[in-house]
mmCIF file of C-alpha atoms in Angstrom:
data_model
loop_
_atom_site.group_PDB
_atom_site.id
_atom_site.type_symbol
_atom_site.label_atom_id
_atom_site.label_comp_id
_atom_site.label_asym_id
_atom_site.label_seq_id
_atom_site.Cartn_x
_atom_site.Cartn_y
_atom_site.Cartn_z
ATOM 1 C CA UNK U 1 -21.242 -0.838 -22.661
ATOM 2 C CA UNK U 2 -19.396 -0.485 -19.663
ATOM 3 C CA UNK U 3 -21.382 -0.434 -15.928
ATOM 4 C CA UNK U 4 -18.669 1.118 -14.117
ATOM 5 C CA UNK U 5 -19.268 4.840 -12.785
ATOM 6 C CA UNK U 6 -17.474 7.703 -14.428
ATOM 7 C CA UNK U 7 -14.880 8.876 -12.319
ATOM 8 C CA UNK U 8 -14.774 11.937 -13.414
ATOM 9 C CA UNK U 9 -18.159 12.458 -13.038
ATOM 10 C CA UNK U 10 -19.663 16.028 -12.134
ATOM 11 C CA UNK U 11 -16.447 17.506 -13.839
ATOM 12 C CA UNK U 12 -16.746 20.158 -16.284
ATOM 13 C CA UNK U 13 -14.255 19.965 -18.943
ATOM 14 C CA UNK U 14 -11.356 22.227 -17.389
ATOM 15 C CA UNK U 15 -11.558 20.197 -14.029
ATOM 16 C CA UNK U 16 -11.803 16.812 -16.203
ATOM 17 C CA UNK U 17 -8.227 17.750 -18.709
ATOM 18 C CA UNK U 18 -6.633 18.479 -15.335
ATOM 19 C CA UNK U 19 -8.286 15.414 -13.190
ATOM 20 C CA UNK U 20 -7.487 13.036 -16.101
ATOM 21 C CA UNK U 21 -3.420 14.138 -16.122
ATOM 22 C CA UNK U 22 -3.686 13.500 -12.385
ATOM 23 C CA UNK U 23 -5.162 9.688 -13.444
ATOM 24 C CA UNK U 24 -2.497 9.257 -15.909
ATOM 25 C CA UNK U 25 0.081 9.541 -12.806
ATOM 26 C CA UNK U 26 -1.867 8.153 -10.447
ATOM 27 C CA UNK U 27 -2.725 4.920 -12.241
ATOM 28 C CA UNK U 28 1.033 4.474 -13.752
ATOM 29 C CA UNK U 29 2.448 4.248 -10.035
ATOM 30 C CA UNK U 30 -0.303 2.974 -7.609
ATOM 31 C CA UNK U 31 0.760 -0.123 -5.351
ATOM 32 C CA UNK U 32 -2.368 -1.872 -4.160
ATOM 33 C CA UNK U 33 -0.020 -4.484 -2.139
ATOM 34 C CA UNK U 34 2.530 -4.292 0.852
ATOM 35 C CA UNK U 35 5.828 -5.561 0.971
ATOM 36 C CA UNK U 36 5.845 -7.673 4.485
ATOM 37 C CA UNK U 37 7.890 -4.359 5.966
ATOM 38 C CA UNK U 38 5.304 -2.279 5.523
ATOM 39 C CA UNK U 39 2.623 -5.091 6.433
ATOM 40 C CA UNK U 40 4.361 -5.320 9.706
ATOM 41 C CA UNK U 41 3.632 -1.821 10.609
ATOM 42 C CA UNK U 42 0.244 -1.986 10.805
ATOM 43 C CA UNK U 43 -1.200 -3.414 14.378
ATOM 44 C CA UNK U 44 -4.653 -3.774 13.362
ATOM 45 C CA UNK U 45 -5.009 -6.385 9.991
ATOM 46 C CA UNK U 46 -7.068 -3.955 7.898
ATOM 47 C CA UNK U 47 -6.101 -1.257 8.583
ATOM 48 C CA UNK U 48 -3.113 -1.921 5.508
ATOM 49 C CA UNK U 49 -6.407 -2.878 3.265
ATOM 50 C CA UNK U 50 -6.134 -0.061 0.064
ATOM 51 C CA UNK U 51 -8.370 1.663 -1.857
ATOM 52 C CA UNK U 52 -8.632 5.242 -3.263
ATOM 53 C CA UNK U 53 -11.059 8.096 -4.191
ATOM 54 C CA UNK U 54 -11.770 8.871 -7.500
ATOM 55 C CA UNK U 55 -11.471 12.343 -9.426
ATOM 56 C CA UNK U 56 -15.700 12.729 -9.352
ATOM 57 C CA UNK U 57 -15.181 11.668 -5.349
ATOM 58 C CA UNK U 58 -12.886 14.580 -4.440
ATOM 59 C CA UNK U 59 -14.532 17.207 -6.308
ATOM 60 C CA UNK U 60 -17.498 16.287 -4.228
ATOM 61 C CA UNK U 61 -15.726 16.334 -1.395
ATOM 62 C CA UNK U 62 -14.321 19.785 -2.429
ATOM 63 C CA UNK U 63 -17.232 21.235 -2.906
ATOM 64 C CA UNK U 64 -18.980 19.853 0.579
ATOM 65 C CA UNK U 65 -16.038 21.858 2.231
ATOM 66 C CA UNK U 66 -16.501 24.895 0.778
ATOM 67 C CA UNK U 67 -20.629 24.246 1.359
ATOM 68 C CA UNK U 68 -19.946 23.585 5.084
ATOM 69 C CA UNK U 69 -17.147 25.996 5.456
ATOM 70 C CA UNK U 70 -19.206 28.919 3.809
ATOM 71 C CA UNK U 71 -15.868 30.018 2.369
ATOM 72 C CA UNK U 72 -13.086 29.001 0.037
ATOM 73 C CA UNK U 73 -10.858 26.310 1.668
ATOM 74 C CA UNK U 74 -6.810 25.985 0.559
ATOM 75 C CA UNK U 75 -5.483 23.850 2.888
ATOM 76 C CA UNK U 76 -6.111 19.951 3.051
ATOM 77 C CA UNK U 77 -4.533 17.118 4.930
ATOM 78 C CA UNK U 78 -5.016 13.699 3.926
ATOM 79 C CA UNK U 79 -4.310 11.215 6.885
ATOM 80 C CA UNK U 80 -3.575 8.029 5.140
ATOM 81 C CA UNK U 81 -3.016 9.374 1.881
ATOM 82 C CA UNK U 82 -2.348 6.221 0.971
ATOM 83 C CA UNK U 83 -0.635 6.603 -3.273
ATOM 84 C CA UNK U 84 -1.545 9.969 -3.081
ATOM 85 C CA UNK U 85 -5.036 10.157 -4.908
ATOM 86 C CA UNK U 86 -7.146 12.960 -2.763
ATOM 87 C CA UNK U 87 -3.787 15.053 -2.635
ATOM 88 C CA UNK U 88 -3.754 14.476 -5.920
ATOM 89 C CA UNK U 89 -6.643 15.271 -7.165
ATOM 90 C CA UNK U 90 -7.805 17.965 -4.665
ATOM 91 C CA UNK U 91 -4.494 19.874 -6.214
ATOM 92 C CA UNK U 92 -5.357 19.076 -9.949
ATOM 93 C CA UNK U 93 -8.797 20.118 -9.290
ATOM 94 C CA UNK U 94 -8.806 23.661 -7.016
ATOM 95 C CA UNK U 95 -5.681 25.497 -8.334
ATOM 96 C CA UNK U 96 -6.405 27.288 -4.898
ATOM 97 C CA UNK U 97 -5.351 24.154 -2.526
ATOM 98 C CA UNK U 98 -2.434 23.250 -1.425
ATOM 99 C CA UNK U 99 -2.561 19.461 0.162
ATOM 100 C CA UNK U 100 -0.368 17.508 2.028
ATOM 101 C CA UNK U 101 -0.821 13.366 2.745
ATOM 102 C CA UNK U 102 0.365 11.272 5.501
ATOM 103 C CA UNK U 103 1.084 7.392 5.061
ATOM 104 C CA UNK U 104 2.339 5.197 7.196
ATOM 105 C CA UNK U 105 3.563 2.442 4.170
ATOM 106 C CA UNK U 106 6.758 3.211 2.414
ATOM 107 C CA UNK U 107 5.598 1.671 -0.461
ATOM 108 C CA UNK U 108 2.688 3.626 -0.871
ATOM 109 C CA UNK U 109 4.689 7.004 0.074
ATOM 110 C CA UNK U 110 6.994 6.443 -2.739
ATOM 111 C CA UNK U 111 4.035 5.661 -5.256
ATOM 112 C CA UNK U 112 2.543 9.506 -4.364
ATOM 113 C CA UNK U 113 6.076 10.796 -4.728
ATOM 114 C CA UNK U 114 6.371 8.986 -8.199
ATOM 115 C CA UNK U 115 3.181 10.242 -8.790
ATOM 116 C CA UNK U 116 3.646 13.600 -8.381
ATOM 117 C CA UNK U 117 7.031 13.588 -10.486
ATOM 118 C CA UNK U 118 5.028 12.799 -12.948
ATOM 119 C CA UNK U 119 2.561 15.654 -12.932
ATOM 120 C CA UNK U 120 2.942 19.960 -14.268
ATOM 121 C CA UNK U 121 4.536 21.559 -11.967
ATOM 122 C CA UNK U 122 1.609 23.746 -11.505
ATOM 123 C CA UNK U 123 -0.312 21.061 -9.604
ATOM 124 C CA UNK U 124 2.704 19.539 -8.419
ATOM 125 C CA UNK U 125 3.731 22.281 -6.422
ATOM 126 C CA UNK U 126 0.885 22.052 -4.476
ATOM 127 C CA UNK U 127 1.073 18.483 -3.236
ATOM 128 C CA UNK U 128 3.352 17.119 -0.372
ATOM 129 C CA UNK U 129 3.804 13.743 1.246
ATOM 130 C CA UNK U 130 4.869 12.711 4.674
ATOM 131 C CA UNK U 131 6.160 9.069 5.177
ATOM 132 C CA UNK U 132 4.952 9.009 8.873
ATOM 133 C CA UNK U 133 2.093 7.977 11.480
ATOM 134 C CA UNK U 134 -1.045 10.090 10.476
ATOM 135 C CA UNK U 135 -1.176 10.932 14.679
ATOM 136 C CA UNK U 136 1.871 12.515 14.236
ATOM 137 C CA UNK U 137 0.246 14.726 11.390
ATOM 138 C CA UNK U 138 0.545 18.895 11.644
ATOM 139 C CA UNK U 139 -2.926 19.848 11.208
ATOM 140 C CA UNK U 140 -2.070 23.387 12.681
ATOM 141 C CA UNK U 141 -3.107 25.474 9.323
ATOM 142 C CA UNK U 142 -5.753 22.766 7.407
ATOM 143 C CA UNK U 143 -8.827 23.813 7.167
ATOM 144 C CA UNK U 144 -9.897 20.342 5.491
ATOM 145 C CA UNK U 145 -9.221 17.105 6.676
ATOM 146 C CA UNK U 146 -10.217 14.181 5.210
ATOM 147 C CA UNK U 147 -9.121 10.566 6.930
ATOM 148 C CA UNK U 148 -10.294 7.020 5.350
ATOM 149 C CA UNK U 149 -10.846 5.601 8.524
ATOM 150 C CA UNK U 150 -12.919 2.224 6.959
ATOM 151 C CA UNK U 151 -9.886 -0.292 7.550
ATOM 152 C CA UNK U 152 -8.690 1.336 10.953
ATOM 153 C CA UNK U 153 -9.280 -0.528 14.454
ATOM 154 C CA UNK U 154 -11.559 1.037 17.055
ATOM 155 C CA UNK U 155 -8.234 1.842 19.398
ATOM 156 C CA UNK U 156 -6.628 4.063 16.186
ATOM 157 C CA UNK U 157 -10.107 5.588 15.270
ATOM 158 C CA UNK U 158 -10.504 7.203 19.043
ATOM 159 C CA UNK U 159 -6.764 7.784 19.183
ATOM 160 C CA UNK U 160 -7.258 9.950 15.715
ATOM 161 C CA UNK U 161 -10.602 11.073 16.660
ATOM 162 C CA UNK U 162 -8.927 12.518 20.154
ATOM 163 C CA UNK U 163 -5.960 14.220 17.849
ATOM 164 C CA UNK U 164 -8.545 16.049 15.738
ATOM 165 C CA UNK U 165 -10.574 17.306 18.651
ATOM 166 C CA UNK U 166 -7.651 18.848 20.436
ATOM 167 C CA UNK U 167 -5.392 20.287 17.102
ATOM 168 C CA UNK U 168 -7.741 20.896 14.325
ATOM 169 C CA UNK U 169 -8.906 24.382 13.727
ATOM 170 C CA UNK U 170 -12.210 25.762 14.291
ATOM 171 C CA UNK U 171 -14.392 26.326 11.575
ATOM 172 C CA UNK U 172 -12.177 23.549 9.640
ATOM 173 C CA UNK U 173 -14.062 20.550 7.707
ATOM 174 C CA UNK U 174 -13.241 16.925 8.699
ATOM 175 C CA UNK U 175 -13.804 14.421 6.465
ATOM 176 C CA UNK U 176 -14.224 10.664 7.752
ATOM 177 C CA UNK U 177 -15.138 7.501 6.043
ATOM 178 C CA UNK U 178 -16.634 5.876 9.083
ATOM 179 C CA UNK U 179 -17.523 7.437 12.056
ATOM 180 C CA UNK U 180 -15.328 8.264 14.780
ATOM 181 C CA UNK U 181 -16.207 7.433 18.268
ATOM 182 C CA UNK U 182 -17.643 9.825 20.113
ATOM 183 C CA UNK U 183 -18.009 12.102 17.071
ATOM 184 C CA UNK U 184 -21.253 13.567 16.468
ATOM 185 C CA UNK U 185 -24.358 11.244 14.776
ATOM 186 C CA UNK U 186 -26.134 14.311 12.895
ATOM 187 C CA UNK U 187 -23.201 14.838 10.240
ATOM 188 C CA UNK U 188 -23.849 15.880 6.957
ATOM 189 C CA UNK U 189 -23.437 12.864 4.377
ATOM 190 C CA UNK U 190 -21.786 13.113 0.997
ATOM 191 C CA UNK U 191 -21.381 10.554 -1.357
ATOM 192 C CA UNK U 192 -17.603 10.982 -2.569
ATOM 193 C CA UNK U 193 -16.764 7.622 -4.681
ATOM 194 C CA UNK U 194 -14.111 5.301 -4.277
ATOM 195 C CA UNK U 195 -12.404 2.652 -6.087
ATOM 196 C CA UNK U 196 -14.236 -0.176 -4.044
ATOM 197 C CA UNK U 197 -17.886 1.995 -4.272
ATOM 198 C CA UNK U 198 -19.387 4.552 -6.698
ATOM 199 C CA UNK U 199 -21.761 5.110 -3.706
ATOM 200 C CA UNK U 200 -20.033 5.669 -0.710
ATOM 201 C CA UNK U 201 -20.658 8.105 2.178
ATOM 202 C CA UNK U 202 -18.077 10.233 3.857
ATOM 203 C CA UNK U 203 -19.171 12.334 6.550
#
């Protein structure tokens, strides 16, 4: 028997069809490597370091939103979307949301666009994907953000943490991997897995 964690775990069997034909993309195009190009972009060594959230992670990070929110939510930004996975999935898995990703690495930016070729065009139509700098990121109308800031450096954590104290709405949910400096140390925790940890905390 396997000892891996379900990744579709909490899923009821609607939200698992539809999170499994997101997998199906997602796992066909994902590039876990960068091309030297790409590499070269990054000023800080991990911050090119990959790894994504499962469907069971961003259902739970779903339904922390709406929790914290008190309302529905139905717009997310990823920041460093990376191959598309919480866009993805947040799409397949709240036919409500519309989400849009940011990603510095070409490579990975054309492994979310493959990805998304490949899915219905009901969830499909609801995803988007920016090849750019996550600072540079419209964050005007989310009212979720969710940034996997555990490979950044501490200069491009306060220069994001900065960007989402001055543009993000109130009342919106941010989602962080790590915490951001100068951010708050009472945060709500929840425990959205990942490909490297069925166990990790986002707050």
């Amino acid at each position: 028997a396997s000892c891996l964690p379900d990744p579709f775990e909490g899923l009821d069997a609607a939200a698992r069809e539809n999170a499994e034909i997101a997998a199906t993309a997602l796992d066909a195009t994902t590039v876990w490597t960068l091309d030297a190009a790409d590499a070269a972009k990054f000023d800080y060594a991990r911050a090119a370091t990959f790894g994504h959230i499962t469907a069971g992670g961003a259902h739970a990070l779903l339904a922390a939103a709406r929790r914290l929110a008190g309302r529905p939510v139905s717009k997310l930004v990823d920041l460093g979307s990376g191959a598309g996975h919480v866009v993805i999935y947040a799409a397949a898995l709240a036919p409500n949301v519309t989400a849009t990703g940011h990603e510095l690495a070409a490579g990975r930016h054309r492994a979310a666009m493959r990805a998304r070729a490949a899915l219905p065009s009901s969830i499909a139509r609801r995803c988007d994907f920016v090849e750019g700098d996550m600072l540079r990121a419209d964050l005007s109308r989310a009212d979720v953000v969710f940034a996997s800031t555990l490979a950044l450096g501490e200069e491009l954590r306060r220069r994001l943490a900065e960007k989402l104290a001055k543009e993000v709405l109130p009342g919106a949910v941010v989602f962080s991997s790590t915490r951001l400096l100068g951010g708050p140390g009472d945060r709500p925790h929840v425990v959205a897995p990942m490909s490297w940890s069925p166990g990790h905390e986002v707050a």
